[in-house]
CSV table of C-alpha atoms in Angstrom, one decimal:
chain,number,residue,atom,x,y,z
A,1,ASP,CA,-47.9,173.0,21.0
A,2,ALA,CA,-46.7,172.0,17.4
A,3,SER,CA,-46.9,174.7,16.1
A,4,ALA,CA,-44.2,176.5,19.2
A,5,GLU,CA,-41.4,173.7,17.8
A,6,PRO,CA,-38.6,176.3,17.0
A,7,GLY,CA,-37.1,174.4,14.1
A,8,GLN,CA,-41.0,173.7,12.2
A,9,ASN,CA,-41.6,174.9,9.3
A,10,MET,CA,-44.2,176.8,7.4
A,11,LEU,CA,-46.9,174.0,6.2
A,12,GLY,CA,-48.8,174.9,3.1
A,13,GLN,CA,-47.7,174.7,-0.7
A,14,SER,CA,-50.9,177.2,-1.8
A,15,ASP,CA,-50.6,180.1,-3.8
A,16,ALA,CA,-50.4,181.9,-1.4
A,17,MET,CA,-48.3,180.1,1.0
A,18,GLN,CA,-46.4,180.0,-2.0
A,19,SER,CA,-46.0,183.8,-1.7
A,20,VAL,CA,-44.9,183.5,1.9
A,21,HIS,CA,-41.9,181.4,1.3
A,22,SER,CA,-40.6,183.6,-1.9
A,23,ILE,CA,-41.1,187.1,0.1
A,24,ILE,CA,-38.7,185.2,2.9
A,25,LYS,CA,-36.4,183.8,0.3
A,26,ARG,CA,-35.6,186.8,-1.4
A,27,ALA,CA,-35.5,189.1,2.1
A,28,ALA,CA,-33.5,186.9,5.0
A,29,PRO,CA,-30.6,187.2,3.3
A,30,THR,CA,-30.3,190.9,3.5
A,31,ASP,CA,-30.9,193.2,6.7
A,32,ALA,CA,-34.0,194.2,5.8
A,33,ASN,CA,-36.1,195.1,9.1
A,34,ILE,CA,-39.1,193.4,8.4
A,35,LEU,CA,-42.8,193.3,9.6
A,36,ILE,CA,-45.4,190.4,9.7
A,37,LEU,CA,-49.2,191.4,9.1
A,38,GLY,CA,-51.4,188.6,9.9
A,39,GLU,CA,-54.7,187.2,12.3
A,40,ASN,CA,-54.0,185.8,15.7
A,41,GLY,CA,-53.0,182.3,15.1
A,42,THR,CA,-51.8,182.8,11.6
A,43,GLY,CA,-47.9,181.9,12.4
A,44,LYS,CA,-46.0,184.9,12.6
A,45,GLU,CA,-43.3,183.8,14.3
A,46,LEU,CA,-43.3,180.4,12.8
A,47,ALA,CA,-42.8,183.5,9.9
A,48,ALA,CA,-39.7,185.0,12.1
A,49,ARG,CA,-38.1,182.3,12.5
A,50,ALA,CA,-37.6,181.1,9.2
A,51,ILE,CA,-36.5,184.3,8.3
A,52,HIS,CA,-33.8,183.7,11.1
A,53,ARG,CA,-32.7,180.5,10.4
A,54,GLN,CA,-32.7,182.0,6.3
A,55,SER,CA,-30.5,185.3,7.0
A,56,GLN,CA,-26.8,185.7,7.8
A,57,ARG,CA,-27.3,185.4,10.9
A,58,ALA,CA,-28.4,182.3,10.9
A,59,GLU,CA,-26.0,181.0,14.3
A,60,HIS,CA,-26.6,184.1,16.6
A,61,VAL,CA,-29.5,184.5,19.0
A,62,PHE,CA,-32.8,184.7,17.8
A,63,MET,CA,-34.8,186.9,20.3
A,64,SER,CA,-38.4,186.9,20.9
A,65,VAL,CA,-40.5,189.4,22.8
A,66,ASP,CA,-44.4,189.3,23.4
A,67,LEU,CA,-44.7,192.9,23.9
A,68,GLY,CA,-48.6,192.6,24.5
A,69,ALA,CA,-46.8,190.8,27.8
A,70,ILE,CA,-44.5,193.2,29.4
A,71,SER,CA,-46.3,195.9,31.5
A,72,GLU,CA,-45.5,199.7,31.0
A,73,THR,CA,-43.6,199.4,34.5
A,74,LEU,CA,-41.2,196.4,33.3
A,75,PHE,CA,-40.5,197.5,29.3
A,76,GLU,CA,-37.5,199.4,29.6
A,77,SER,CA,-35.8,197.4,32.3
A,78,GLU,CA,-37.0,194.1,30.1
A,79,LEU,CA,-36.1,195.9,26.6
A,80,PHE,CA,-32.9,198.3,27.5
A,81,GLY,CA,-31.5,196.3,31.2
A,82,HIS,CA,-30.4,197.9,34.5
A,83,LYS,CA,-28.2,198.3,37.0
A,84,LYS,CA,-27.9,197.3,40.5
A,85,GLY,CA,-30.3,200.5,42.4
A,86,ALA,CA,-31.0,201.7,39.2
A,87,PHE,CA,-34.5,201.2,41.3
A,88,THR,CA,-35.8,199.5,44.7
A,89,GLY,CA,-35.6,195.9,43.6
A,90,ALA,CA,-32.5,196.1,41.1
A,91,THR,CA,-30.4,194.1,43.5
A,92,LYS,CA,-28.0,192.8,40.6
A,93,ASP,CA,-27.7,194.0,37.2
A,94,HIS,CA,-29.9,192.6,33.9
A,95,ILE,CA,-29.1,192.6,30.8
A,96,GLY,CA,-32.1,193.8,28.8
A,97,ARG,CA,-33.7,191.2,25.8
A,98,LEU,CA,-32.3,194.0,23.2
A,99,GLU,CA,-28.2,193.5,24.2
A,100,ALA,CA,-29.2,189.8,24.8
A,101,ALA,CA,-30.0,189.5,20.9
A,102,ASN,CA,-26.5,191.3,19.8
A,103,GLY,CA,-25.2,190.5,16.8
A,104,GLY,CA,-28.6,187.7,16.3
A,105,THR,CA,-32.2,189.1,15.2
A,106,LEU,CA,-35.2,190.5,17.4
A,107,PHE,CA,-38.4,189.6,17.2
A,108,LEU,CA,-41.1,192.1,18.2
A,109,ASP,CA,-44.5,190.5,18.8
A,110,GLU,CA,-47.4,192.6,19.2
A,111,ILE,CA,-45.7,194.9,18.3
A,112,GLY,CA,-49.2,197.3,18.2
A,113,ASN,CA,-50.2,196.3,21.6
A,114,LEU,CA,-47.3,199.2,22.3
A,115,PRO,CA,-48.3,202.8,23.8
A,116,LEU,CA,-47.0,205.7,22.0
A,117,HIS,CA,-44.9,207.1,24.5
A,118,LEU,CA,-43.0,203.6,24.4
A,119,GLN,CA,-43.0,203.4,20.5
A,120,ALA,CA,-41.2,206.7,21.5
A,121,LYS,CA,-38.2,205.1,23.1
A,122,LEU,CA,-38.5,202.2,21.1
A,123,LEU,CA,-37.6,204.1,17.2
A,124,THR,CA,-34.8,206.1,19.6
A,125,ILE,CA,-33.0,203.5,19.9
A,126,LEU,CA,-33.7,201.3,16.4
A,127,GLU,CA,-32.7,204.8,14.8
A,128,GLN,CA,-29.5,205.8,17.0
A,129,ARG,CA,-28.4,201.3,17.8
A,130,GLN,CA,-27.2,202.5,20.6
A,131,VAL,CA,-28.8,201.7,24.2
A,132,THR,CA,-28.5,202.8,27.8
A,133,PRO,CA,-29.6,200.8,30.2
A,134,LEU,CA,-31.5,202.2,33.5
A,135,GLY,CA,-29.0,203.4,35.8
A,136,SER,CA,-25.9,203.7,33.2
A,137,ASN,CA,-24.8,206.2,31.0
A,138,LYS,CA,-22.9,204.4,29.3
A,139,PRO,CA,-24.4,203.1,25.8
A,140,ILE,CA,-23.9,199.9,24.3
A,141,ASN,CA,-23.6,199.9,20.0
A,142,LEU,CA,-26.6,197.1,18.6
A,143,ASP,CA,-26.1,195.1,16.0
A,144,ILE,CA,-29.2,193.6,15.3
A,145,ARG,CA,-31.9,192.2,13.1
A,146,VAL,CA,-35.5,193.6,13.5
A,147,VAL,CA,-38.4,191.6,13.2
A,148,ALA,CA,-41.6,193.0,13.6
A,149,ALA,CA,-45.4,191.3,14.1
A,150,THR,CA,-49.3,192.5,14.8
A,151,ASN,CA,-52.5,190.8,14.3
A,152,ILE,CA,-53.7,195.0,14.0
A,153,ASN,CA,-54.8,196.0,10.5
A,154,LYS,CA,-52.9,198.1,8.0
A,155,THR,CA,-55.9,201.3,8.4
A,156,GLN,CA,-55.2,200.9,12.6
A,157,LEU,CA,-51.7,201.4,11.2
A,158,ALA,CA,-51.7,204.2,9.2
A,159,ASP,CA,-53.0,205.8,12.3
A,160,GLU,CA,-51.7,208.5,13.5
A,161,ALA,CA,-53.0,208.7,16.9
A,162,LYS,CA,-52.5,204.4,17.6
A,163,PHE,CA,-49.3,204.2,16.2
A,164,ARG,CA,-46.6,206.5,15.2
A,165,GLN,CA,-46.1,206.3,11.4
A,166,ASP,CA,-41.9,207.2,11.6
A,167,LEU,CA,-41.7,204.2,13.7
A,168,LEU,CA,-43.7,202.5,11.4
A,169,PHE,CA,-40.8,203.6,8.4
A,170,ARG,CA,-38.4,202.5,10.5
A,171,LEU,CA,-39.6,198.7,10.4
A,172,ASN,CA,-41.4,198.2,7.9
A,173,THR,CA,-38.9,197.4,5.1
A,174,VAL,CA,-39.8,194.9,4.2
A,175,GLU,CA,-44.5,194.3,4.9
A,176,LEU,CA,-44.9,190.4,5.1
A,177,VAL,CA,-48.7,189.7,4.9
A,178,LEU,CA,-49.6,185.9,6.0
A,179,PRO,CA,-53.0,185.0,4.8
A,180,PRO,CA,-55.5,183.5,6.7
A,181,LEU,CA,-56.4,179.4,7.7
A,182,ARG,CA,-59.6,179.9,5.2
A,183,GLU,CA,-57.7,181.5,2.3
A,184,ARG,CA,-55.8,178.6,1.7
A,185,ASN,CA,-57.9,175.5,2.5
A,186,GLN,CA,-56.1,173.8,0.3
A,187,ASP,CA,-53.4,173.7,3.0
A,188,ILE,CA,-55.8,172.0,5.4
A,189,PRO,CA,-55.4,168.0,4.9
A,190,GLU,CA,-51.6,169.0,5.2
A,191,ILE,CA,-51.5,170.5,8.4
A,192,ALA,CA,-54.1,168.8,9.9
A,193,GLN,CA,-51.8,165.5,8.8
A,194,HIS,CA,-48.8,166.8,10.5
A,195,TYR,CA,-50.4,168.0,14.2
A,196,LEU,CA,-52.4,164.4,14.4
A,197,ALA,CA,-48.8,162.6,14.0
A,198,PHE,CA,-47.8,165.1,16.3
A,199,TYR,CA,-49.9,164.3,18.7
A,200,ALA,CA,-49.5,160.4,17.6
A,201,ARG,CA,-46.2,161.0,18.6
A,202,LYS,CA,-46.5,162.9,22.0
A,203,TYR,CA,-49.1,160.3,23.1
A,204,ARG,CA,-47.5,157.4,22.4
A,205,GLN,CA,-50.3,156.1,19.6
A,206,ALA,CA,-50.5,154.8,16.4
A,207,GLU,CA,-50.2,157.1,13.6
A,208,LYS,CA,-53.9,157.6,12.3
A,209,THR,CA,-55.1,159.4,9.4
A,210,LEU,CA,-58.3,161.6,8.6
A,211,SER,CA,-61.6,160.4,7.2
A,212,ASN,CA,-62.0,161.7,3.7
A,213,THR,CA,-65.5,163.0,5.4
A,214,ALA,CA,-63.3,164.1,8.1
A,215,ILE,CA,-61.0,165.8,6.0
A,216,ALA,CA,-64.3,167.7,3.8
A,217,ALA,CA,-65.0,169.0,7.2
A,218,ALA,CA,-61.8,170.4,7.9
A,219,VAL,CA,-61.6,172.2,4.6
A,220,ASN,CA,-64.8,174.1,5.0
A,221,TYR,CA,-64.7,175.2,8.5
A,222,PRO,CA,-64.1,178.6,8.5
A,223,TRP,CA,-61.1,178.4,11.3
A,224,PRO,CA,-61.7,181.8,13.3
A,225,GLY,CA,-58.9,181.1,15.2
A,226,ASN,CA,-56.4,179.6,11.8
A,227,ILE,CA,-54.0,177.3,12.6
C-alpha cells in the first residue's frame, strides 16, 4: 500500500492541506502532545509520521499502536509489558509498547475505541510518566511524545460517557484536523498520479497518465473512503 510507506509525504497543496502542513511545521519541533482528528482514510498515520520526522525525536523510534486492534484482555500486557510468570502463559519477559517507545514518539491510533476503564489507566501513565510492567513492582520512567488519532467526531469526544475529558485534555495540547478528500478535490490529480506511478513501478509496467475525462471523473467523485 503506497499510503503505508514510512517515508511517504502527505500529498496536496490545497488551502486545506497548506493549513495542515503549517500546523505540523509549528508543532512538530515542540514536545506538545498532538491529537489528530479525521475520517477514515484521511492520512492520520502519515500526519503522525510527518510530525515525528520534523521533531527533535526524529532519530529515535516511532511506535505505532492500533488501539482498535488490541483486545481488552491484552491491553495492559501489550502497552505496559509483563514479567515472566505474571500470568498463565507469560513464559518470558515482554517489553511493552510504552517502554519500547522511550526516547521517541508513541502514536496511539483509534484512541476513541478505548473503553473508559482503560482510558483511566492510560491517563495515569501519561500523568506520572511511568509504567509498571505486569508482575513487577518497579516503575520505569518514560520519555515519550504522544500523538493520538481518532475518526470519531468532536461531539462524541466531548461526551463524558464515551471519553474521559481529563484524558482528552492531556492528549489535545495541539489539535490537527485532516480534511476529507471531497473538501480538497483540487489535490486529487496529484494523488491519482502518485498512485498510478507507484503501482506501475510495483508491477513493472510502463508509466501511465490519466486522461482529462478520467481526472474530471475522479475530481467530481465524493470519495467516501477518502485516500
